[in-house]
XYZ file of C-alpha atoms in Angstrom:
295
model
C 42.123 64.361 29.904
C 43.172 62.138 32.734
C 45.060 63.337 35.651
C 48.027 61.282 34.879
C 48.225 62.929 31.279
C 47.797 66.329 32.859
C 50.781 65.792 35.093
C 52.951 64.289 32.549
C 52.423 67.220 30.094
C 52.859 69.636 32.962
C 56.388 68.067 33.688
C 57.218 68.410 30.065
C 56.657 72.061 30.140
C 58.814 72.691 33.362
C 61.822 70.715 31.754
C 61.371 72.337 28.594
C 62.043 76.018 29.708
C 65.466 74.808 31.093
C 66.737 74.304 27.462
C 65.439 77.740 26.385
C 66.922 79.521 29.279
C 70.151 78.281 28.344
C 69.587 79.212 24.551
C 68.827 82.642 25.772
C 72.018 83.099 27.821
C 74.425 82.060 25.056
C 75.830 84.211 22.567
C 76.072 81.920 19.540
C 72.595 80.459 19.459
C 73.047 78.842 16.036
C 76.053 76.866 17.351
C 74.307 76.222 20.703
C 71.461 74.671 18.964
C 73.611 72.592 16.892
C 75.534 71.244 19.846
C 72.153 70.865 21.891
C 70.593 68.400 19.397
C 73.822 66.472 18.795
C 73.957 65.899 22.683
C 70.472 64.935 22.757
C 70.816 62.233 19.959
C 74.042 60.756 21.654
C 72.325 60.788 25.174
C 69.376 58.745 24.012
C 71.227 56.715 21.510
C 70.219 53.417 23.771
C 66.721 54.050 22.395
C 67.617 52.370 19.258
C 68.652 49.296 20.800
C 66.037 49.215 23.621
C 62.937 50.304 21.377
C 63.608 49.447 17.846
C 60.734 48.066 15.797
C 59.772 47.978 12.194
C 58.655 51.635 10.776
C 55.952 51.752 8.005
C 57.205 53.729 5.001
C 54.464 56.456 5.718
C 55.691 56.801 9.134
C 59.237 57.336 8.039
C 57.688 60.229 5.530
C 55.860 61.768 8.471
C 58.574 61.592 10.663
C 61.005 63.384 8.020
C 58.137 66.227 7.311
C 58.051 66.678 10.977
C 61.765 67.119 11.502
C 61.773 69.852 8.645
C 59.289 71.913 10.660
C 61.196 71.291 13.790
C 64.547 72.559 12.314
C 62.659 75.392 11.054
C 61.204 76.174 14.533
C 64.636 76.027 16.168
C 65.920 78.254 13.413
C 63.209 80.680 13.954
C 63.391 80.695 17.986
C 67.081 81.213 17.792
C 66.393 84.356 15.615
C 63.719 85.516 17.767
C 66.257 85.392 20.889
C 68.625 87.637 19.140
C 66.514 90.850 19.724
C 63.529 89.659 22.114
C 63.533 88.890 25.748
C 62.800 85.505 26.734
C 59.682 86.649 28.579
C 58.324 88.020 25.423
C 59.469 85.742 22.787
C 58.958 82.274 24.489
C 55.488 83.142 25.489
C 54.503 84.454 22.038
C 56.188 81.219 20.143
C 54.790 78.755 22.715
C 51.517 80.416 23.320
C 50.325 80.870 19.679
C 51.101 77.249 18.793
C 48.132 75.844 20.375
C 45.677 78.267 18.612
C 47.249 77.186 15.305
C 47.303 73.322 16.257
C 43.664 73.695 17.307
C 42.986 74.632 13.487
C 45.247 71.852 12.133
C 43.925 69.135 14.598
C 40.229 70.063 13.539
C 40.963 69.941 9.893
C 43.258 67.184 9.424
C 42.996 64.817 12.433
C 39.216 65.262 12.649
C 39.319 65.940 16.512
C 36.256 67.695 17.889
C 37.135 69.932 20.686
C 34.372 70.884 23.301
C 33.401 74.399 23.623
C 35.048 74.798 26.907
C 38.345 73.378 25.177
C 37.951 76.113 22.394
C 37.299 78.821 24.973
C 40.489 77.667 27.023
C 42.805 77.713 23.899
C 41.403 80.695 22.029
C 39.920 82.719 24.763
C 41.897 82.659 27.782
C 45.158 81.745 26.337
C 45.187 84.071 23.371
C 43.856 86.889 25.662
C 46.616 86.125 28.399
C 49.436 86.174 25.388
C 48.157 89.517 24.181
C 48.288 90.952 27.999
C 51.849 89.414 28.214
C 53.076 91.867 25.409
C 51.047 94.867 26.666
C 53.543 97.106 28.394
C 50.846 99.105 30.232
C 46.940 99.745 30.173
C 45.988 102.065 27.295
C 48.848 100.673 24.956
C 46.256 98.290 23.410
C 47.837 98.583 19.919
C 51.556 98.010 21.324
C 51.341 94.059 20.863
C 50.371 94.565 17.277
C 52.986 96.990 16.466
C 55.702 94.957 18.133
C 55.027 92.485 15.226
C 56.821 94.863 12.852
C 59.966 93.818 14.823
C 62.251 90.989 13.869
C 62.011 89.149 17.244
C 58.285 88.932 17.649
C 57.786 87.827 13.990
C 60.538 85.096 14.325
C 58.658 83.822 17.369
C 55.257 83.766 15.659
C 56.725 81.842 12.966
C 58.247 79.331 15.692
C 54.676 79.121 16.988
C 53.529 78.121 13.629
C 56.184 75.499 13.210
C 55.478 74.018 16.551
C 51.928 73.483 15.465
C 52.864 71.794 12.133
C 55.437 69.372 13.596
C 52.985 68.498 16.458
C 49.995 67.724 14.422
C 52.398 65.565 12.069
C 53.787 63.760 15.047
C 50.228 63.146 16.223
C 49.474 61.489 13.053
C 52.749 59.743 12.735
C 52.835 57.928 16.226
C 49.528 56.378 15.254
C 50.971 54.823 12.107
C 52.730 51.805 13.926
C 50.195 49.058 14.433
C 50.669 47.224 17.699
C 53.400 49.549 18.653
C 55.181 49.415 22.374
C 55.685 51.902 24.959
C 58.868 52.546 23.343
C 57.601 53.918 19.974
C 56.906 57.313 21.000
C 60.310 57.738 22.337
C 61.891 56.009 19.302
C 59.845 58.288 17.028
C 61.082 61.309 18.739
C 64.555 60.121 18.682
C 64.775 59.474 15.002
C 62.794 63.028 14.388
C 65.858 64.460 16.586
C 68.499 63.131 14.426
C 66.798 64.268 11.108
C 66.133 67.721 12.651
C 70.049 67.936 13.673
C 70.986 66.547 9.925
C 68.685 69.292 8.198
C 70.301 72.111 10.484
C 73.856 70.990 9.925
C 74.588 72.445 6.523
C 73.011 75.714 7.683
C 74.766 75.828 10.809
C 78.232 75.228 9.077
C 77.519 77.888 6.605
C 76.136 80.558 9.198
C 78.891 79.935 11.822
C 81.680 77.554 10.715
C 83.379 74.741 12.427
C 85.618 76.983 14.341
C 82.913 78.917 16.211
C 81.205 75.534 16.644
C 84.243 74.326 18.585
C 84.344 77.567 20.377
C 80.664 77.471 21.384
C 81.417 73.631 22.841
C 84.175 75.178 25.051
C 82.198 77.948 26.479
C 78.935 76.174 27.212
C 79.542 72.624 27.278
C 77.563 71.714 30.334
C 74.588 74.106 29.260
C 74.321 72.363 25.861
C 74.655 69.058 27.283
C 71.787 69.519 29.791
C 69.636 71.329 27.137
C 70.079 68.477 24.711
C 68.752 65.978 27.487
C 65.858 68.064 28.513
C 64.650 68.849 24.782
C 64.197 65.345 23.801
C 62.478 64.228 27.083
C 60.178 67.299 27.092
C 58.576 66.340 24.009
C 58.794 62.545 24.294
C 56.488 62.884 27.249
C 53.987 64.857 25.282
C 54.065 62.240 22.622
C 53.269 59.564 25.267
C 50.310 61.352 26.490
C 49.070 61.949 23.013
C 49.664 58.117 22.078
C 47.536 57.190 25.241
C 44.726 59.074 23.807
C 45.006 62.643 24.818
C 43.912 65.127 21.811
C 46.587 66.899 20.085
C 44.957 70.177 20.470
C 44.530 69.674 24.313
C 48.242 68.280 24.723
C 49.720 71.336 22.888
C 47.746 73.726 24.923
C 48.427 72.449 28.357
C 52.020 72.023 27.641
C 51.991 75.644 27.077
C 51.760 76.379 30.708
C 55.447 76.712 30.051
C 54.706 80.287 28.584
C 54.165 81.365 32.407
C 57.377 79.519 33.451
C 59.232 81.001 30.491
C 58.100 84.548 31.437
C 58.980 84.034 35.076
C 62.317 82.709 34.183
C 63.082 85.806 31.986
C 61.943 88.190 34.780
C 63.766 86.449 37.689
C 66.488 84.500 36.290
C 67.658 86.645 33.408
C 66.466 89.798 35.127
C 64.358 90.948 32.124
C 62.106 93.779 32.819
C 58.695 92.418 34.163
C 55.455 94.074 34.268
C 52.009 93.780 35.788
C 50.506 92.709 32.495
C 52.886 89.633 31.965
C 51.672 88.545 35.685
C 47.867 89.054 34.652
C 48.466 87.504 31.122
C 50.389 84.629 32.829
C 47.295 83.978 35.073
C 45.033 84.054 32.098
C 47.302 81.533 30.223
C 47.157 79.265 33.482
C 43.392 79.657 33.543
C 43.024 78.308 29.984
C 45.243 75.297 30.965
C 42.613 74.724 33.941
C 39.607 74.966 31.838
C 41.105 72.513 29.259
C 42.189 69.967 32.177
C 38.629 70.178 33.745
C 36.481 70.157 30.725
C 38.667 68.858 27.942
């Protein structure tokens, strides 16, 4: 992985956390996600004029399939935040994604990560996530027992859906031959529209138009900022993957956001932090370093 790709993906991790802090803070998370995605669609609409190009039918099919999994991701993470802290649910969702992604990218994209990359993803990152969910030394079963609760289960589901839409996107952005630098952003933008469309019927049924309008009034600036950062963060990752970074490594390096998410939960949202979360975050960062140096 080049230094430029590494910096791109780390920057993506930083701006990605912004949207999740805003999502955790709001009360009506289903409505917030709907407005967040709509703002992203509106803000980045010039992409259609500046970056439009013919899209092969197979790329359209992959794009729509990816949007389905992304819609399921937003549903899952919104449900996870209802009962779990940001400093727990965010690392669990984002941190399990590269482990799943390693499986899919190896099986379907025929990528062959090095032994160091595998150790970074599975060994250090997975161990770090376990410690983040460990309340104190000696409570080794607690992270597993926590999976009985609704929040962690939805967070794990979110991690699975992240891995599925990421591996589809890695394949999809390679389907447009002779594509320009605009292609990853155009792909991301169109997927965002389909994600919003897929979420709309569920959102209207769950919260209703009245509550949607109320959420817009109560968190307009927050949903606006979250919409801008959501699309920008993932487009940056797609650019890195389009430049040749393996999907398993791109997804894993981006998960430095788990440390940022845990820190945001503790310091910004005043959630209870423990030494175990700090140690776990350090291991996750170590896994990222291994991938950057040897991947």
